[in-house]
Amino acid sequence: MIVEETTVVVVGAGQAGIAASAHLSDFGVAHVVLERGRVAEQWRTGRWDSLVANGPAWHDRFPGLEFDDLGPDQFASKERVASYFEAYAEKIAAPVRCGVEVLCVTRRTGVDGFVVETSTGTIHARFVIAATGPFHHPVVPTLVPERAPVQQIHSHTYRNPSQLAPGGVIVVGAGSSGVQIADELRRAGREVYLSVGPHDRPPRSYRGRDFCWWLGVLGLWDAETPPEGASHVTIAVSGARGGHTVDFRELSAAGIGLVGMTASYDQGVLRFEDDLADNISQGDANYTALLDAADAYVERTGIDLPPEPQARDLGPDPEALRNPRRELDLAASGVSTIIWATGFRQDFGWLDAEADALDAAGRPVHRRGVGAAPGIYFLGLPWLSRRGSSFIWGVWHDARHVVDHLVTQLGYLEYQAPTDLAEGTIR
Ligand SMILES: Cc1cc2nc3c(=O)[nH]c(=O)nc-3n(C[C@H](O)[C@H](O)[C@H](O)COP(=O)(O)OP(=O)(O)OC[C@H]3O[C@@H](n4cnc5c(N)ncnc54)[C@H](O)[C@@H]3O)c2cc1C
């Protein structure tokens, strides 16, 4: 059997894998990037048709390559994001092999490094960088039985309104995916309900600057851990239709039926927690806190940005907030589809054979991407080093740190003492 040798195997050619490759090439480290699909496959086929980047083109990109066909404040379509990463991979001549799946990684015995079993053969590598993304398997709560008389899909498989059975839809989950899908379906003339849990909802822009800019200057992208108790709080932002603040009062005024967290299902009836008003009010508090922090920044720095007092006018609470619906009889309300916009879980099963790489729950054990298992690195995970880690611009900086650590280790491994050089002669 012919076994290929290289220094680093990068698993996955999304933005994380391409960033890793760029930094490895800068250091002249031999590597291959193995991708089971195509470059940026998740952006191509793992998202709904109308998705655009949540951050503007000036922000959601790597250094050294701009979106030359977009204005800085425009939002790239998902196809454009994919072609951007393809262009980036070409620009840096990334050694990507598409259509190659990594099946298993095991540590070699008696020799430093790993055996990487792939769908096209075996590779020996000294280091492995897992850049397989943050979102592997859709999570669907086990509330509604599969045999229930309602179509159920996850946001991961939602593409466009025409894919759904005729009738109304309830979208469960009000992060960026849930609110954008609910909005699209309502605009397509569907009857829509939206089940809203705890969320952050920053203003799209304030005083003429996008929230990505505000998070940057306020140091919030660099937060190293989620705020206390907020690790599961989703963020509701949208670049759709030129970008806008996610405003639940506006969604309600547009005819979307807001309800609290989905709690149970029994004989065709969904029941909701009595938490809608609380969830909306916490989202409002998050929104207002950013305005406050932005105003304080303007005050402190004297930067000339136009005041925007109207941003604080949240408008009256709709009936759905004052008197929230607690249950929904799906058939009686004409609801034919449930879309679960309820997130994803990770699966690093292909690393299973590597002791210490994963904890008992199968989660990566690492510090800022440097694995507890020597020689293993991770990229692209939420909060890997900070809030920005799973986003396009953030993974670039994490990749630099990870590759810097890897290159330092490589230096130790390749160090040759004068005695080694002198063929065993002790001087
Ligand atoms: C709906 C949605 C919208 C988003 N919008 C934005 C946005 O606007 N801006 C932003 O910055 N971030 C956004 N994100 C977050 C994040 O940027 C994306 O999830 C991004 O795709 C993550 O990049 P990645 O390289 O870490 O992982 P992925 O893009 O998931 O890439 C991992 C790659 O690894 C490959 N792979 C997996 N397992 C194996 C294996 N065993 N062998 C070989 N290959 C393998 C996969 O095929 C995949 O191509 C969004 C996420 C979602 C879900």
Short mmCIF file of N, CA and C and ligand atoms in Angstrom, two decimals, residues 11-18 34-43 46-48 51-55 60 81 100-103 131-136 176-177 344 347 350 379-381 388-395, ligand 1:
data_model
loop_
_atom_site.label_atom_id
_atom_site.label_comp_id
_atom_site.label_asym_id
_atom_site.label_seq_id
_atom_site.Cartn_x
_atom_site.Cartn_y
_atom_site.Cartn_z
N VAL A 11 -8.57 19.25 7.59
CA VAL A 11 -9.81 18.57 7.21
C VAL A 11 -10.91 19.62 7.02
N GLY A 12 -11.36 19.80 5.78
CA GLY A 12 -12.42 20.75 5.48
C GLY A 12 -11.90 21.97 4.75
N ALA A 13 -12.58 22.36 3.66
CA ALA A 13 -12.18 23.54 2.89
C ALA A 13 -13.30 24.59 2.87
N GLY A 14 -13.86 24.84 4.06
CA GLY A 14 -14.68 26.03 4.22
C GLY A 14 -13.74 27.18 4.54
N GLN A 15 -14.30 28.25 5.08
CA GLN A 15 -13.45 29.41 5.37
C GLN A 15 -12.35 29.08 6.36
N ALA A 16 -12.64 28.15 7.32
CA ALA A 16 -11.63 27.82 8.33
C ALA A 16 -10.45 27.08 7.69
N GLY A 17 -10.75 26.12 6.82
CA GLY A 17 -9.68 25.36 6.17
C GLY A 17 -8.84 26.22 5.23
N ILE A 18 -9.51 27.15 4.54
CA ILE A 18 -8.77 28.04 3.61
C ILE A 18 -7.88 28.99 4.42
N LEU A 34 -8.16 18.54 2.78
CA LEU A 34 -9.06 17.51 2.26
C LEU A 34 -10.51 17.94 2.47
N GLU A 35 -11.28 17.93 1.40
CA GLU A 35 -12.67 18.42 1.44
C GLU A 35 -13.57 17.38 0.77
N ARG A 36 -14.57 16.93 1.52
CA ARG A 36 -15.42 15.87 0.95
C ARG A 36 -16.33 16.38 -0.16
N GLY A 37 -16.63 17.66 -0.16
CA GLY A 37 -17.44 18.25 -1.23
C GLY A 37 -16.58 19.15 -2.08
N ARG A 38 -17.02 20.44 -2.16
CA ARG A 38 -16.24 21.46 -2.88
C ARG A 38 -15.85 22.55 -1.90
N VAL A 39 -14.96 23.44 -2.36
CA VAL A 39 -14.59 24.57 -1.50
C VAL A 39 -15.87 25.32 -1.10
N ALA A 40 -15.97 25.63 0.20
CA ALA A 40 -17.14 26.36 0.74
C ALA A 40 -18.45 25.64 0.44
N GLU A 41 -18.44 24.33 0.58
CA GLU A 41 -19.63 23.53 0.23
C GLU A 41 -20.85 23.95 1.05
N GLN A 42 -20.67 24.28 2.31
CA GLN A 42 -21.83 24.66 3.14
C GLN A 42 -22.50 25.93 2.62
N TRP A 43 -21.68 26.88 2.14
CA TRP A 43 -22.27 28.09 1.58
C TRP A 43 -22.99 27.78 0.28
N GLY A 46 -25.57 24.13 1.71
CA GLY A 46 -26.08 23.90 3.07
C GLY A 46 -26.95 25.03 3.60
N ARG A 47 -27.38 25.95 2.73
CA ARG A 47 -28.16 27.10 3.20
C ARG A 47 -29.35 27.33 2.25
N TRP A 48 -30.32 28.12 2.69
CA TRP A 48 -31.48 28.38 1.83
C TRP A 48 -31.10 29.33 0.69
N LEU A 51 -30.32 33.28 0.97
CA LEU A 51 -29.43 33.74 2.05
C LEU A 51 -28.34 34.67 1.53
N VAL A 52 -28.15 35.76 2.24
CA VAL A 52 -26.98 36.62 2.01
C VAL A 52 -26.18 36.66 3.30
N ALA A 53 -24.93 37.08 3.20
CA ALA A 53 -24.09 37.18 4.40
C ALA A 53 -24.75 38.13 5.39
N ASN A 54 -24.57 37.84 6.66
CA ASN A 54 -25.14 38.70 7.70
C ASN A 54 -24.30 39.94 7.94
N GLY A 55 -23.05 39.90 7.51
CA GLY A 55 -22.18 41.06 7.67
C GLY A 55 -21.91 41.69 6.32
N ASP A 60 -17.15 41.03 6.29
CA ASP A 60 -17.16 39.56 6.24
C ASP A 60 -16.26 39.06 5.12
N VAL A 81 -20.40 34.39 -1.67
CA VAL A 81 -19.47 34.05 -0.58
C VAL A 81 -18.68 32.80 -0.99
N VAL A 100 -12.71 14.37 -1.26
CA VAL A 100 -11.97 13.42 -0.41
C VAL A 100 -12.49 13.55 1.02
N GLU A 101 -13.08 12.48 1.53
CA GLU A 101 -13.61 12.51 2.90
C GLU A 101 -12.61 11.89 3.86
N VAL A 102 -12.41 12.55 4.98
CA VAL A 102 -11.58 11.95 6.04
C VAL A 102 -12.48 11.04 6.87
N LEU A 103 -12.09 9.77 6.94
CA LEU A 103 -12.92 8.79 7.61
C LEU A 103 -12.50 8.57 9.05
N ALA A 131 -11.02 21.42 10.58
CA ALA A 131 -11.71 22.65 10.14
C ALA A 131 -13.03 22.24 9.50
N THR A 132 -13.74 21.37 10.20
CA THR A 132 -14.95 20.78 9.63
C THR A 132 -16.21 21.56 10.00
N GLY A 133 -16.03 22.74 10.56
CA GLY A 133 -17.19 23.61 10.75
C GLY A 133 -17.83 23.46 12.12
N PRO A 134 -18.72 24.41 12.42
CA PRO A 134 -19.39 24.40 13.71
C PRO A 134 -20.73 23.67 13.70
N PHE A 135 -21.26 23.40 12.52
CA PHE A 135 -22.64 22.93 12.41
C PHE A 135 -22.71 21.63 11.63
N HIS A 136 -22.76 20.50 12.33
CA HIS A 136 -22.70 19.21 11.63
C HIS A 136 -24.06 18.57 11.43
N SER A 176 -31.00 34.16 13.65
CA SER A 176 -30.92 34.75 12.31
C SER A 176 -31.65 33.88 11.29
N SER A 177 -31.50 32.56 11.38
CA SER A 177 -32.14 31.68 10.39
C SER A 177 -33.66 31.75 10.53
N PHE A 344 -27.71 23.26 15.62
CA PHE A 344 -26.96 22.09 15.16
C PHE A 344 -26.16 21.50 16.32
N ASP A 347 -20.13 16.87 15.44
CA ASP A 347 -19.79 15.44 15.35
C ASP A 347 -18.34 15.32 14.88
N TRP A 350 -14.93 11.12 13.50
CA TRP A 350 -13.75 10.67 12.76
C TRP A 350 -12.46 10.82 13.58
N LEU A 379 -10.51 24.54 14.38
CA LEU A 379 -10.83 25.89 13.91
C LEU A 379 -12.32 25.99 13.59
N GLY A 380 -12.85 27.20 13.70
CA GLY A 380 -14.22 27.46 13.25
C GLY A 380 -15.30 27.20 14.28
N LEU A 381 -14.92 26.79 15.51
CA LEU A 381 -15.94 26.50 16.52
C LEU A 381 -16.43 27.80 17.16
N GLY A 388 -15.97 36.23 17.79
CA GLY A 388 -15.85 36.24 16.33
C GLY A 388 -15.41 34.92 15.72
N SER A 389 -15.11 33.91 16.55
CA SER A 389 -14.40 32.73 16.05
C SER A 389 -15.09 31.96 14.94
N SER A 390 -16.42 31.88 14.98
CA SER A 390 -17.08 31.07 13.95
C SER A 390 -17.48 31.91 12.75
N PHE A 391 -17.10 33.19 12.77
CA PHE A 391 -17.46 34.07 11.65
C PHE A 391 -16.26 34.23 10.70
N ILE A 392 -16.56 34.72 9.52
CA ILE A 392 -15.56 34.74 8.46
C ILE A 392 -14.29 35.47 8.90
N TRP A 393 -14.44 36.68 9.39
CA TRP A 393 -13.22 37.44 9.71
C TRP A 393 -12.52 36.86 10.93
N GLY A 394 -13.31 36.29 11.87
CA GLY A 394 -12.73 35.82 13.12
C GLY A 394 -11.86 34.59 12.95
N VAL A 395 -12.28 33.70 12.05
CA VAL A 395 -11.53 32.45 11.90
C VAL A 395 -10.13 32.72 11.33
C1 LIG B 1 -27.45 30.06 7.91
C2 LIG B 1 -26.08 30.53 8.29
C3 LIG B 1 -25.67 31.81 7.90
C4 LIG B 1 -24.39 32.27 8.24
N1 LIG B 1 -24.04 33.52 7.86
C5 LIG B 1 -22.81 33.99 8.20
C6 LIG B 1 -22.38 35.28 7.79
O1 LIG B 1 -23.12 36.00 7.14
N2 LIG B 1 -21.16 35.72 8.14
C7 LIG B 1 -20.31 34.93 8.86
O2 LIG B 1 -19.17 35.36 9.14
N3 LIG B 1 -20.68 33.71 9.27
C8 LIG B 1 -21.91 33.21 8.95
N4 LIG B 1 -22.29 31.96 9.36
C9 LIG B 1 -21.40 31.22 10.27
C10 LIG B 1 -20.19 30.57 9.59
O3 LIG B 1 -19.48 31.57 8.91
C11 LIG B 1 -20.55 29.47 8.60
O4 LIG B 1 -21.22 28.47 9.31
C12 LIG B 1 -19.33 28.88 7.89
O5 LIG B 1 -19.77 27.99 6.88
C13 LIG B 1 -18.38 28.13 8.82
O6 LIG B 1 -17.17 27.89 8.10
P1 LIG B 1 -16.19 26.69 8.47
O7 LIG B 1 -15.10 26.67 7.46
O8 LIG B 1 -15.82 26.76 9.90
O9 LIG B 1 -17.13 25.43 8.31
P2 LIG B 1 -17.93 24.86 6.97
O10 LIG B 1 -18.25 25.98 6.09
O11 LIG B 1 -18.99 24.04 7.57
O12 LIG B 1 -16.78 24.02 6.30
C14 LIG B 1 -16.39 22.76 6.78
C15 LIG B 1 -16.08 21.91 5.57
O13 LIG B 1 -15.59 20.66 6.04
C16 LIG B 1 -16.04 19.64 5.18
N5 LIG B 1 -15.97 18.39 5.93
C17 LIG B 1 -16.66 18.08 7.05
N6 LIG B 1 -16.31 16.85 7.48
C18 LIG B 1 -15.37 16.38 6.62
C19 LIG B 1 -14.61 15.17 6.54
N7 LIG B 1 -14.75 14.20 7.44
N8 LIG B 1 -13.73 15.03 5.50
C20 LIG B 1 -13.57 16.03 4.60
N9 LIG B 1 -14.27 17.18 4.62
C21 LIG B 1 -15.15 17.36 5.63
C22 LIG B 1 -17.44 20.08 4.80
O14 LIG B 1 -17.84 19.52 3.56
C23 LIG B 1 -17.29 21.60 4.73
O15 LIG B 1 -17.05 22.06 3.41
C24 LIG B 1 -23.54 31.45 9.01
C25 LIG B 1 -23.95 30.17 9.37
C26 LIG B 1 -25.21 29.71 9.02
C27 LIG B 1 -25.65 28.32 9.45
#
